[in-house]
CSV table of C-alpha atoms in Angstrom, one decimal:
chain,number,residue,atom,x,y,z
A,1,UNK,CA,-11.2,31.5,0.9
A,2,UNK,CA,-9.1,28.8,-0.8
A,3,UNK,CA,-8.5,25.6,1.2
A,4,UNK,CA,-4.9,24.9,2.0
A,5,UNK,CA,-3.6,21.8,0.5
A,6,UNK,CA,-2.0,19.6,3.2
A,7,UNK,CA,1.4,18.4,2.6
A,8,UNK,CA,1.7,14.6,2.7
A,9,UNK,CA,3.6,13.0,5.6
A,10,UNK,CA,6.9,11.3,4.7
A,11,UNK,CA,5.3,7.9,5.4
A,12,UNK,CA,2.3,8.5,3.2
A,13,UNK,CA,4.6,9.8,0.5
A,14,UNK,CA,6.5,6.6,0.8
A,15,UNK,CA,3.3,4.5,0.5
A,16,UNK,CA,2.3,6.5,-2.6
A,17,UNK,CA,5.7,6.0,-4.2
A,18,UNK,CA,5.6,2.2,-3.4
A,19,UNK,CA,2.2,1.9,-5.0
A,20,UNK,CA,3.4,3.9,-8.0
A,21,UNK,CA,6.5,1.6,-8.4
A,22,UNK,CA,4.5,-1.6,-8.0
A,23,UNK,CA,1.8,-0.4,-10.4
A,24,UNK,CA,4.5,0.2,-13.0
A,25,UNK,CA,6.3,-3.1,-12.2
A,26,UNK,CA,3.0,-5.0,-12.5
A,27,UNK,CA,1.9,-3.6,-15.8
A,28,UNK,CA,5.4,-4.2,-17.3
A,29,UNK,CA,5.6,-7.8,-16.0
A,30,UNK,CA,9.2,-7.3,-14.9
A,31,UNK,CA,11.2,-9.8,-12.8
A,32,UNK,CA,12.0,-8.7,-9.3
A,33,UNK,CA,13.2,-5.1,-9.4
A,34,UNK,CA,16.9,-4.4,-9.6
A,35,UNK,CA,18.8,-1.6,-7.9
A,36,UNK,CA,19.0,0.0,-11.3
A,37,UNK,CA,15.2,0.0,-11.8
A,38,UNK,CA,14.7,1.5,-8.3
A,39,UNK,CA,17.3,4.2,-9.0
A,40,UNK,CA,15.6,5.0,-12.3
A,41,UNK,CA,12.3,5.4,-10.5
A,42,UNK,CA,13.9,7.7,-7.9
A,43,UNK,CA,15.3,9.8,-10.7
A,44,UNK,CA,11.8,10.3,-12.0
A,45,UNK,CA,10.2,10.6,-8.6
A,46,UNK,CA,12.7,12.2,-6.3
A,47,UNK,CA,12.3,11.7,-2.5
A,48,UNK,CA,14.3,12.1,0.7
A,49,UNK,CA,16.2,9.3,2.2
A,50,UNK,CA,13.6,8.3,4.8
A,51,UNK,CA,10.9,8.2,2.2
A,52,UNK,CA,13.1,6.1,-0.1
A,53,UNK,CA,14.0,3.7,2.7
A,54,UNK,CA,10.4,3.1,3.8
A,55,UNK,CA,9.1,2.9,0.2
A,56,UNK,CA,11.8,0.4,-0.8
A,57,UNK,CA,11.0,-1.7,2.2
A,58,UNK,CA,7.4,-1.8,1.1
A,59,UNK,CA,8.2,-2.5,-2.5
A,60,UNK,CA,10.7,-5.3,-1.9
A,61,UNK,CA,8.7,-6.8,1.0
A,62,UNK,CA,5.5,-6.8,-1.1
A,63,UNK,CA,7.3,-8.4,-4.1
A,64,UNK,CA,8.9,-11.0,-1.8
A,65,UNK,CA,5.5,-12.0,-0.6
A,66,UNK,CA,3.5,-11.4,-3.7
A,67,UNK,CA,2.1,-14.9,-4.0
A,68,UNK,CA,0.8,-14.9,-0.4
A,69,UNK,CA,-0.6,-11.4,-0.8
A,70,UNK,CA,-2.4,-12.2,-4.0
A,71,UNK,CA,-3.9,-15.3,-2.5
A,72,UNK,CA,-5.2,-13.2,0.4
A,73,UNK,CA,-6.6,-10.5,-1.9
A,74,UNK,CA,-8.4,-13.2,-4.0
A,75,UNK,CA,-9.8,-14.7,-0.8
A,76,UNK,CA,-11.1,-11.3,0.5
A,77,UNK,CA,-12.7,-10.2,-2.8
A,78,UNK,CA,-16.5,-10.7,-3.0
A,79,UNK,CA,-17.9,-11.3,-6.5
A,80,UNK,CA,-14.7,-10.2,-8.1
A,81,UNK,CA,-11.5,-11.7,-9.4
A,82,UNK,CA,-7.9,-10.6,-8.7
A,83,UNK,CA,-7.0,-10.2,-12.4
A,84,UNK,CA,-10.0,-8.0,-13.0
A,85,UNK,CA,-9.0,-5.4,-10.4
A,86,UNK,CA,-7.8,-2.1,-11.5
A,87,UNK,CA,-4.0,-2.3,-11.4
A,88,UNK,CA,-3.7,0.6,-9.0
A,89,UNK,CA,-6.2,-0.9,-6.6
A,90,UNK,CA,-4.3,-4.2,-6.7
A,91,UNK,CA,-1.1,-2.4,-5.9
A,92,UNK,CA,-2.7,-0.5,-3.0
A,93,UNK,CA,-4.1,-3.8,-1.6
A,94,UNK,CA,-0.7,-5.5,-1.9
A,95,UNK,CA,1.1,-2.8,0.0
A,96,UNK,CA,-1.6,-2.6,2.7
A,97,UNK,CA,-1.7,-6.4,3.2
A,98,UNK,CA,2.1,-6.5,3.3
A,99,UNK,CA,1.9,-4.0,6.1
A,100,UNK,CA,-0.9,-5.9,7.9
A,101,UNK,CA,0.8,-9.3,7.8
A,102,UNK,CA,4.5,-8.5,7.9
A,103,UNK,CA,5.0,-5.1,9.5
A,104,UNK,CA,3.9,-5.7,13.1
A,105,UNK,CA,5.3,-2.4,14.2
A,106,UNK,CA,2.6,-0.5,12.3
A,107,UNK,CA,-0.9,-0.7,13.9
A,108,UNK,CA,-3.4,-2.3,11.5
A,109,UNK,CA,-5.8,0.7,11.7
A,110,UNK,CA,-3.0,2.9,10.5
A,111,UNK,CA,-2.3,0.6,7.5
A,112,UNK,CA,-5.9,0.5,6.6
A,113,UNK,CA,-6.5,4.3,7.0
A,114,UNK,CA,-3.3,5.0,5.0
A,115,UNK,CA,-4.4,2.6,2.2
A,116,UNK,CA,-7.8,4.3,2.0
A,117,UNK,CA,-6.2,7.8,1.7
A,118,UNK,CA,-3.7,6.5,-1.0
A,119,UNK,CA,-6.7,5.0,-2.8
A,120,UNK,CA,-8.5,8.3,-2.7
A,121,UNK,CA,-5.5,10.0,-4.1
A,122,UNK,CA,-4.5,7.5,-6.8
A,123,UNK,CA,-7.6,5.5,-7.5
A,124,UNK,CA,-11.0,6.1,-9.0
A,125,UNK,CA,-13.9,7.7,-7.2
A,126,UNK,CA,-15.0,4.4,-5.5
A,127,UNK,CA,-11.5,3.1,-4.7
A,128,UNK,CA,-11.4,4.2,-1.1
A,129,UNK,CA,-14.6,2.4,-0.3
A,130,UNK,CA,-13.6,-0.7,-2.2
A,131,UNK,CA,-10.1,-0.8,-0.5
A,132,UNK,CA,-11.8,-0.3,2.9
A,133,UNK,CA,-14.2,-3.2,2.3
A,134,UNK,CA,-11.4,-5.6,1.3
A,135,UNK,CA,-9.1,-4.6,4.1
A,136,UNK,CA,-11.9,-4.9,6.7
A,137,UNK,CA,-12.2,-8.6,5.7
A,138,UNK,CA,-8.4,-8.9,6.1
A,139,UNK,CA,-8.5,-7.6,9.6
A,140,UNK,CA,-10.4,-10.7,10.7
A,141,UNK,CA,-7.3,-12.8,10.0
A,142,UNK,CA,-4.9,-10.8,12.1
A,143,UNK,CA,-3.8,-12.2,15.4
A,144,UNK,CA,-2.8,-8.9,16.9
A,145,UNK,CA,-4.5,-5.7,18.3
A,146,UNK,CA,-5.8,-3.3,15.7
A,147,UNK,CA,-4.3,-0.4,17.6
A,148,UNK,CA,-1.0,-0.2,19.5
A,149,UNK,CA,-1.2,0.5,23.2
A,150,UNK,CA,-1.6,4.2,23.6
A,151,UNK,CA,-2.2,4.7,19.8
A,152,UNK,CA,-4.7,7.4,18.9
A,153,UNK,CA,-4.7,6.3,15.2
A,154,UNK,CA,-1.6,8.3,14.3
A,155,UNK,CA,0.7,7.7,11.5
A,156,UNK,CA,2.7,4.5,11.4
């Protein structure tokens, strides 16, 4: 019997779209994205309003804090350099670290788990493990609980 393909949640879809946009933005070396560049992206990758809103928050927040996020990534890498990372892995890490450091309403374990799932979907075979290792080191710098009170590891 064929396995049913699970539909992605709106929040994961938004994370995937944010990573896709940031990947494209990063390889094109564009200045900060304009409303026009975001609208062009949404024309190619249609999404509902809630997905767009969350994805754009992740995109714009990540870009606003890109220097800090890249410094953290470089700090957490072991025997590796930021500029040598696969562009998609770098984009996934940027979004995940933005969530960890700037989106206190999302439990850290949710951000990490979501990043691993996005890496499995968009990255290479080893991306999930790699992302997990880097984010595990990042969790040590957080000054907040890894789970929200009453959180069972659900989607944030």
